[in-house]
């Protein structure tokens, strides 16, 4: 089938420049997707806050005030826009240049881009990066579902079921560049925990379970909430835990590969959980709460264990059973389901369905 070359405009998250870590999983997703789409011959331009860096992908840096992060707001909060909003400036750029593109794809989890869908001539698609967090955003998502069928994409079934219009979404899962993840033949004793250090990620449960299981814990990720971190340090003064910071993919996979397992303790419906497939790619099994995206990734008894949500004792018991898991099955699953070619196929099919409708 001859692949039509698309001119794609990808609109990034407004919470911070790409490369700062503030954008969480979206940073890696935008990089991987952009590189795979360009490898296939499509034109890709990314619009993001000024100061963004995305490897060899062309990025248009837009000035302005970053958007407050959605997951610290209450669901009934009204939408806010700071003065000189980078989100508003990004979408004004999109409006001015839309004629140069066949499709605009939004990666911001914010009300404005969903609301603007009907104001654009060039079709706008939305990749939704989190589960439902805000009534106002849910309304805007519902409006796109009603007026523009097929324009909503997301990662997992668990994620879209948090919205009232779950069937309106195209499920696109996720992927990573498997070539960047190596296998470490002699893992050490430690467990790994990786994510934005913020209450919804539940780091305290990993610290508590590691203490019960008497195993060291390596903590990786952006220290987003300093007060929360200080609280954890006071609550677990004896923890055999080390914080290694927000690492590059290369350094992350080096540390991950040396760990016996990755522990995921998210309090919320994690839309996907990229770090789970990064671990599998390094042949590291995943122990996770049976909640959200990670619960759709792990194959219990083979590539990891599913634990009743928020049950620290069960988490500790699963840690004792890591040796029953199959490290080579982890890499096989990553190659079968989470490679960049598989991701490119899913997104290309979604884009073509949208353009055939328009
Ligand atoms: N908050 N307001 C807002 N907008 C986003 O795009 C956004 C966010 N918080 C987190 C976030 N994006 C990223 O971490 C996603 O990967 C979830």
CSV table of C-alpha atoms and ligand atoms in Angstrom, one decimal:
chain,number,residue,atom,x,y,z
A,1,UNK,CA,0.0,0.0,0.0
A,2,UNK,CA,1.6,3.3,-1.0
A,3,UNK,CA,1.9,5.4,2.0
A,4,UNK,CA,0.7,9.0,1.5
A,5,UNK,CA,3.2,11.5,2.9
A,6,UNK,CA,1.5,13.6,5.6
A,7,UNK,CA,2.5,17.0,6.8
A,8,UNK,CA,1.9,16.8,10.6
A,9,UNK,CA,1.9,19.5,13.2
A,10,UNK,CA,2.3,18.1,16.7
A,11,UNK,CA,1.3,20.4,19.6
A,12,UNK,CA,3.1,19.6,22.8
A,13,UNK,CA,2.2,20.0,26.5
A,14,UNK,CA,2.3,23.6,27.8
A,15,UNK,CA,3.5,22.7,31.3
A,16,UNK,CA,7.2,23.1,30.5
A,17,UNK,CA,9.8,22.9,27.7
A,18,UNK,CA,10.5,19.5,26.2
A,19,UNK,CA,13.6,18.1,28.0
A,20,UNK,CA,12.7,19.6,31.4
A,21,UNK,CA,11.0,16.4,32.6
A,22,UNK,CA,7.9,18.4,33.5
A,23,UNK,CA,6.1,16.9,30.5
A,24,UNK,CA,6.4,13.4,32.0
A,25,UNK,CA,5.6,10.6,29.5
A,26,UNK,CA,4.6,13.0,26.7
A,27,UNK,CA,8.3,14.0,26.2
A,28,UNK,CA,9.4,10.5,25.4
A,29,UNK,CA,6.2,9.8,23.4
A,30,UNK,CA,6.6,12.9,21.2
A,31,UNK,CA,10.3,12.0,20.6
A,32,UNK,CA,9.6,8.4,19.7
A,33,UNK,CA,6.5,9.2,17.6
A,34,UNK,CA,8.2,12.1,15.7
A,35,UNK,CA,11.3,10.0,14.9
A,36,UNK,CA,9.2,7.0,13.7
A,37,UNK,CA,6.9,9.2,11.5
A,38,UNK,CA,9.8,11.0,9.9
A,39,UNK,CA,11.5,7.6,9.3
A,40,UNK,CA,8.4,6.7,7.3
A,41,UNK,CA,8.7,9.8,5.2
A,42,UNK,CA,6.1,12.1,6.9
A,43,UNK,CA,6.8,15.7,7.6
A,44,UNK,CA,6.8,16.4,11.4
A,45,UNK,CA,6.9,19.8,13.1
A,46,UNK,CA,6.6,20.0,16.9
A,47,UNK,CA,5.3,23.2,18.6
A,48,UNK,CA,6.4,23.5,22.2
A,49,UNK,CA,7.3,26.0,24.9
A,50,UNK,CA,10.5,28.0,24.2
A,51,UNK,CA,13.6,26.2,25.3
A,52,UNK,CA,12.3,22.8,24.2
A,53,UNK,CA,14.8,20.3,22.8
A,54,UNK,CA,13.7,17.1,21.0
A,55,UNK,CA,16.8,15.5,19.6
A,56,UNK,CA,16.9,15.9,15.8
A,57,UNK,CA,13.2,16.8,15.5
A,58,UNK,CA,12.4,20.4,14.4
A,59,UNK,CA,10.7,22.2,17.3
A,60,UNK,CA,9.1,25.6,17.0
A,61,UNK,CA,9.7,27.2,20.5
A,62,UNK,CA,6.8,29.5,21.7
A,63,UNK,CA,7.3,32.0,24.5
A,64,UNK,CA,4.8,32.6,27.3
A,65,UNK,CA,3.8,31.5,30.8
A,66,UNK,CA,3.5,27.7,31.4
A,67,UNK,CA,0.2,26.1,32.2
A,68,UNK,CA,-0.3,25.0,35.8
A,69,UNK,CA,-0.2,21.2,35.8
A,70,UNK,CA,-3.6,19.5,35.7
A,71,UNK,CA,-3.1,16.8,38.2
A,72,UNK,CA,-2.8,19.2,41.2
A,73,UNK,CA,-6.2,20.8,40.6
A,74,UNK,CA,-9.6,19.7,41.8
A,75,UNK,CA,-11.9,18.3,39.2
A,76,UNK,CA,-14.5,21.0,39.8
A,77,UNK,CA,-11.9,23.8,39.4
A,78,UNK,CA,-12.6,26.3,36.6
A,79,UNK,CA,-10.0,26.3,33.8
A,80,UNK,CA,-7.2,28.8,34.2
A,81,UNK,CA,-5.0,30.6,31.8
A,82,UNK,CA,-2.0,32.6,33.1
A,83,UNK,CA,-1.2,36.0,31.5
A,84,UNK,CA,0.7,35.6,28.2
A,85,UNK,CA,-0.2,32.0,28.2
A,86,UNK,CA,2.2,29.7,26.3
A,87,UNK,CA,-0.8,27.5,25.6
A,88,UNK,CA,-2.7,30.3,23.9
A,89,UNK,CA,0.4,31.5,22.1
A,90,UNK,CA,1.1,27.9,20.8
A,91,UNK,CA,-2.4,27.6,19.4
A,92,UNK,CA,-2.3,31.0,17.8
A,93,UNK,CA,0.8,29.8,16.0
A,94,UNK,CA,-1.1,26.7,15.0
A,95,UNK,CA,-4.0,28.8,13.7
A,96,UNK,CA,-1.6,31.0,11.6
A,97,UNK,CA,0.3,28.1,10.0
A,98,UNK,CA,-2.5,25.4,9.8
A,99,UNK,CA,-2.6,25.7,6.0
A,100,UNK,CA,0.9,24.2,5.7
A,101,UNK,CA,-0.3,20.9,7.4
A,102,UNK,CA,-2.6,18.0,6.6
A,103,UNK,CA,-3.3,17.3,10.3
A,104,UNK,CA,-2.7,18.9,13.7
A,105,UNK,CA,-2.3,16.5,16.6
A,106,UNK,CA,-2.7,17.9,20.1
A,107,UNK,CA,-0.8,16.4,23.1
A,108,UNK,CA,-1.9,19.0,25.7
A,109,UNK,CA,-4.2,17.9,28.5
A,110,UNK,CA,-6.0,21.3,28.5
A,111,UNK,CA,-9.4,22.6,27.7
A,112,UNK,CA,-8.4,25.2,25.1
A,113,UNK,CA,-7.2,22.9,22.3
A,114,UNK,CA,-10.3,20.7,22.5
A,115,UNK,CA,-12.5,23.8,22.5
A,116,UNK,CA,-10.6,25.2,19.4
A,117,UNK,CA,-11.2,22.0,17.3
A,118,UNK,CA,-14.2,23.5,15.5
A,119,UNK,CA,-12.4,26.8,14.9
A,120,UNK,CA,-9.7,25.2,12.7
A,121,UNK,CA,-9.9,24.4,9.0
A,122,UNK,CA,-7.1,21.8,9.2
A,123,UNK,CA,-8.4,18.8,11.1
A,124,UNK,CA,-7.3,18.7,14.7
A,125,UNK,CA,-6.9,15.3,16.5
A,126,UNK,CA,-6.3,14.9,20.2
A,127,UNK,CA,-4.0,12.3,21.9
A,128,UNK,CA,-5.3,12.4,25.5
A,129,UNK,CA,-2.4,11.8,27.9
A,130,UNK,CA,-4.2,11.2,31.2
A,131,UNK,CA,-7.4,9.8,32.6
A,132,UNK,CA,-10.3,12.1,33.6
A,133,UNK,CA,-9.2,14.8,36.0
A,134,UNK,CA,-11.5,17.8,35.4
A,135,UNK,CA,-15.2,18.3,34.7
A,136,UNK,CA,-14.5,21.2,32.4
A,137,UNK,CA,-12.0,19.2,30.3
A,138,UNK,CA,-14.4,16.2,30.3
A,139,UNK,CA,-17.0,18.5,28.7
A,140,UNK,CA,-14.6,19.7,26.0
A,141,UNK,CA,-13.6,16.0,25.3
A,142,UNK,CA,-17.3,15.0,25.0
A,143,UNK,CA,-17.9,17.9,22.6
A,144,UNK,CA,-15.1,16.6,20.3
A,145,UNK,CA,-16.4,13.1,20.6
A,146,UNK,CA,-19.9,14.3,19.6
A,147,UNK,CA,-18.9,16.7,16.8
A,148,UNK,CA,-15.7,15.1,15.4
A,149,UNK,CA,-16.0,11.3,15.7
A,150,UNK,CA,-12.7,9.5,15.4
A,151,UNK,CA,-10.5,12.5,16.5
A,152,UNK,CA,-9.8,11.2,20.0
A,153,UNK,CA,-6.8,8.9,20.7
A,154,UNK,CA,-5.5,7.6,24.0
A,155,UNK,CA,-3.2,4.9,25.5
A,156,UNK,CA,-5.3,2.2,27.2
A,157,UNK,CA,-8.8,0.9,27.9
A,158,UNK,CA,-8.5,1.7,31.6
A,159,UNK,CA,-7.7,5.3,30.8
A,160,UNK,CA,-10.5,6.0,28.4
A,161,UNK,CA,-13.1,4.3,30.7
A,162,UNK,CA,-12.5,7.2,33.1
A,163,UNK,CA,-14.3,9.4,30.5
A,164,UNK,CA,-18.0,9.1,29.8
A,165,UNK,CA,-17.3,8.5,26.2
A,166,UNK,CA,-14.8,5.6,26.3
A,167,UNK,CA,-16.0,4.2,23.0
A,168,UNK,CA,-15.1,7.4,21.1
A,169,UNK,CA,-11.4,6.9,21.6
A,170,UNK,CA,-8.9,5.0,19.4
A,171,UNK,CA,-6.5,3.0,21.6
A,172,UNK,CA,-2.9,3.6,20.6
A,173,UNK,CA,-1.0,2.0,23.5
A,174,UNK,CA,2.7,3.2,23.6
A,175,UNK,CA,6.2,2.3,22.5
A,176,UNK,CA,9.9,3.0,22.9
A,177,UNK,CA,13.0,2.7,20.8
A,178,UNK,CA,14.0,-0.8,21.8
A,179,UNK,CA,17.5,-0.3,20.4
A,180,UNK,CA,18.2,2.1,23.3
A,181,UNK,CA,17.5,-0.6,26.0
A,182,UNK,CA,20.2,-3.1,26.8
A,183,UNK,CA,20.1,-6.3,28.8
A,184,UNK,CA,22.2,-6.6,32.0
A,185,UNK,CA,23.1,-10.2,32.7
A,186,UNK,CA,23.9,-9.7,36.3
A,187,UNK,CA,21.2,-7.7,38.0
A,188,UNK,CA,21.8,-6.6,41.6
A,189,UNK,CA,19.5,-6.8,44.7
A,190,UNK,CA,17.8,-3.5,44.3
A,191,UNK,CA,14.3,-2.7,43.2
A,192,UNK,CA,13.6,0.4,41.0
A,193,UNK,CA,10.8,3.0,41.2
A,194,UNK,CA,10.6,5.6,38.5
A,195,UNK,CA,8.2,8.5,37.9
A,196,UNK,CA,7.4,12.2,38.7
A,197,UNK,CA,7.9,12.4,42.5
A,198,UNK,CA,4.4,13.6,43.2
A,199,UNK,CA,1.6,12.3,45.5
A,200,UNK,CA,-0.4,10.6,42.8
A,201,UNK,CA,2.5,8.3,42.1
A,202,UNK,CA,2.5,6.7,45.6
A,203,UNK,CA,6.2,6.5,46.3
A,204,UNK,CA,5.5,6.0,50.0
A,205,UNK,CA,4.1,2.5,49.2
A,206,UNK,CA,7.2,1.4,47.4
A,207,UNK,CA,9.4,2.6,50.3
A,208,UNK,CA,7.2,0.8,52.8
A,209,UNK,CA,7.1,-2.5,50.8
A,210,UNK,CA,10.9,-2.4,50.2
A,211,UNK,CA,11.4,-1.9,54.0
A,212,UNK,CA,9.2,-5.0,54.7
A,213,UNK,CA,10.9,-7.0,52.1
A,214,UNK,CA,14.3,-5.8,53.3
A,215,UNK,CA,15.5,-4.9,49.8
A,216,UNK,CA,17.2,-1.6,48.6
A,217,UNK,CA,15.1,0.8,46.5
A,218,UNK,CA,16.5,3.0,43.7
A,219,UNK,CA,14.3,6.1,43.0
A,220,UNK,CA,14.4,7.7,39.6
A,221,UNK,CA,12.4,10.7,38.3
A,222,UNK,CA,11.7,14.4,38.3
A,223,UNK,CA,11.5,15.7,41.9
A,224,UNK,CA,8.3,17.7,41.2
A,225,UNK,CA,6.9,18.1,44.7
A,226,UNK,CA,9.6,19.2,47.2
A,227,UNK,CA,7.4,19.3,50.3
A,228,UNK,CA,6.1,15.8,49.5
A,229,UNK,CA,9.7,14.5,49.1
A,230,UNK,CA,10.7,16.1,52.5
A,231,UNK,CA,7.7,14.3,54.1
A,232,UNK,CA,8.8,11.0,52.7
A,233,UNK,CA,12.4,11.5,53.9
A,234,UNK,CA,11.1,12.2,57.5
A,235,UNK,CA,8.7,9.2,57.3
A,236,UNK,CA,11.3,6.7,56.1
A,237,UNK,CA,14.6,7.8,57.8
A,238,UNK,CA,16.0,4.3,57.8
A,239,UNK,CA,15.0,3.4,54.3
A,240,UNK,CA,17.7,1.7,52.2
A,241,UNK,CA,16.7,4.0,49.4
A,242,UNK,CA,18.7,6.2,47.0
A,243,UNK,CA,17.4,9.0,44.8
A,244,UNK,CA,19.2,9.1,41.5
A,245,UNK,CA,17.5,12.1,39.9
A,246,UNK,CA,15.8,12.6,36.6
A,247,UNK,CA,18.0,10.5,34.2
A,248,UNK,CA,18.4,10.4,30.5
A,249,UNK,CA,17.0,7.4,28.8
A,250,UNK,CA,20.5,5.9,28.5
A,251,UNK,CA,21.3,6.3,32.2
A,252,UNK,CA,17.7,5.2,33.2
A,253,UNK,CA,18.0,2.0,31.3
A,254,UNK,CA,21.5,1.3,32.7
A,255,UNK,CA,20.1,1.6,36.3
A,256,UNK,CA,16.9,-0.2,35.5
A,257,UNK,CA,18.7,-3.2,33.9
A,258,UNK,CA,20.7,-3.7,37.1
A,259,UNK,CA,17.5,-4.0,39.2
A,260,UNK,CA,15.6,-7.2,40.1
A,261,UNK,CA,12.2,-5.6,39.3
A,262,UNK,CA,10.4,-2.3,38.8
A,263,UNK,CA,7.7,-1.4,41.4
A,264,UNK,CA,4.8,0.8,40.3
A,265,UNK,CA,2.6,2.2,43.1
A,266,UNK,CA,0.4,4.8,41.3
A,267,UNK,CA,-2.6,6.1,43.2
A,268,UNK,CA,-4.4,7.2,40.1
A,269,UNK,CA,-5.5,5.6,36.8
A,270,UNK,CA,-2.1,5.8,35.1
A,271,UNK,CA,-2.9,6.3,31.4
A,272,UNK,CA,-0.1,4.0,30.3
A,273,UNK,CA,3.1,4.0,32.4
A,274,UNK,CA,6.0,4.1,29.8
A,275,UNK,CA,8.5,3.1,32.5
A,276,UNK,CA,6.8,-0.3,32.6
A,277,UNK,CA,7.8,-1.1,29.0
A,278,UNK,CA,11.2,0.5,29.5
A,279,UNK,CA,11.7,-2.1,32.3
A,280,UNK,CA,10.4,-5.0,30.1
A,281,UNK,CA,12.8,-3.9,27.3
A,282,UNK,CA,15.7,-4.3,29.8
A,283,UNK,CA,14.4,-7.7,30.8
A,284,UNK,CA,13.2,-6.3,34.1
A,285,UNK,CA,9.9,-7.6,35.4
A,286,UNK,CA,7.3,-5.2,36.7
A,287,UNK,CA,5.4,-5.4,40.0
A,288,UNK,CA,2.4,-3.0,39.8
A,289,UNK,CA,-0.9,-2.2,41.4
A,290,UNK,CA,-3.7,-3.7,39.4
A,291,UNK,CA,-4.9,-0.3,38.3
A,292,UNK,CA,-4.7,1.8,35.1
A,293,UNK,CA,-2.4,1.2,32.1
A,294,UNK,CA,0.3,-0.9,33.8
A,295,UNK,CA,-2.3,-3.5,34.7
A,296,UNK,CA,-2.9,-4.0,30.9
A,297,UNK,CA,0.8,-4.3,30.2
A,298,UNK,CA,2.0,-6.9,32.8
A,299,UNK,CA,1.4,-10.6,32.1
A,300,UNK,CA,1.0,-12.0,35.7
A,301,UNK,CA,3.4,-14.8,36.6
A,302,UNK,CA,5.5,-14.2,33.5
A,303,UNK,CA,6.6,-10.6,33.0
A,304,UNK,CA,5.4,-9.3,36.4
A,305,UNK,CA,2.9,-9.4,39.2
A,306,UNK,CA,-0.4,-7.5,39.6
A,307,UNK,CA,-1.1,-6.5,43.2
A,308,UNK,CA,-4.4,-5.4,44.7
A,309,UNK,CA,-4.3,-1.5,44.6
A,310,UNK,CA,-2.8,0.2,47.7
A,311,UNK,CA,-2.1,-3.1,49.4
A,312,UNK,CA,1.5,-2.7,50.7
A,313,UNK,CA,1.7,-6.1,52.3
A,314,UNK,CA,0.7,-7.7,49.0
A,315,UNK,CA,3.3,-5.6,47.3
A,316,UNK,CA,6.0,-6.9,49.7
A,317,UNK,CA,4.8,-10.5,49.2
A,318,UNK,CA,5.1,-10.1,45.4
A,319,UNK,CA,8.6,-8.7,45.8
A,320,UNK,CA,9.5,-12.0,47.5
A,321,UNK,CA,8.3,-13.9,44.4
A,322,UNK,CA,10.4,-12.1,41.7
A,323,UNK,CA,12.4,-15.2,41.0
A,324,UNK,CA,9.4,-17.0,39.7
A,325,UNK,CA,9.2,-14.5,36.8
A,326,UNK,CA,10.8,-14.9,33.4
A,327,UNK,CA,13.3,-12.1,32.4
A,328,UNK,CA,13.6,-13.2,28.8
A,329,UNK,CA,9.7,-13.2,28.4
A,330,UNK,CA,9.9,-9.5,29.4
A,331,UNK,CA,12.0,-8.5,26.4
A,332,UNK,CA,10.0,-10.7,24.1
A,333,UNK,CA,6.8,-8.9,25.1
A,334,UNK,CA,8.4,-5.5,24.6
A,335,UNK,CA,9.5,-6.5,21.1
A,336,UNK,CA,6.1,-8.0,20.2
A,337,UNK,CA,3.9,-5.1,21.4
A,338,UNK,CA,5.9,-1.9,22.2
A,339,UNK,CA,8.3,-1.3,19.3
A,340,UNK,CA,8.4,1.9,17.3
A,341,UNK,CA,7.3,0.2,14.1
A,342,UNK,CA,4.2,-1.1,15.9
A,343,UNK,CA,3.5,2.4,17.2
A,344,UNK,CA,4.0,4.0,13.8
A,345,UNK,CA,1.5,1.5,12.3
A,346,UNK,CA,-1.1,2.4,15.0
A,347,UNK,CA,-0.8,6.2,14.6
A,348,UNK,CA,-0.6,6.1,10.8
A,349,UNK,CA,-3.8,4.0,10.6
A,350,UNK,CA,-5.5,6.5,13.0
A,351,UNK,CA,-4.4,9.5,11.0
A,352,UNK,CA,-5.5,8.0,7.7
A,353,UNK,CA,-8.9,7.1,9.1
A,354,UNK,CA,-9.3,10.8,10.2
A,355,UNK,CA,-8.2,12.2,6.9
A,356,UNK,CA,-10.5,9.8,4.9
A,357,UNK,CA,-13.4,11.1,7.0
A,358,UNK,CA,-12.6,14.7,6.5
B,1,LIG,N1,-1.1,19.5,32.9
B,1,LIG,N2,-2.4,21.4,32.3
B,1,LIG,C1,-1.7,20.3,31.9
B,1,LIG,N3,-1.4,20.1,30.6
B,1,LIG,C2,-0.7,19.0,30.2
B,1,LIG,O1,-0.5,18.8,29.0
B,1,LIG,C3,-0.1,18.2,31.2
B,1,LIG,C4,-0.3,18.4,32.5
B,1,LIG,N4,0.2,17.7,33.5
B,1,LIG,C5,1.1,16.5,33.2
B,1,LIG,C6,1.3,16.3,31.7
B,1,LIG,N5,0.7,17.1,30.8
B,1,LIG,C7,2.3,15.3,31.3
B,1,LIG,O2,3.0,14.8,32.4
B,1,LIG,C8,1.6,14.1,30.6
B,1,LIG,O3,2.6,13.2,30.2
B,1,LIG,C9,0.7,13.4,31.5
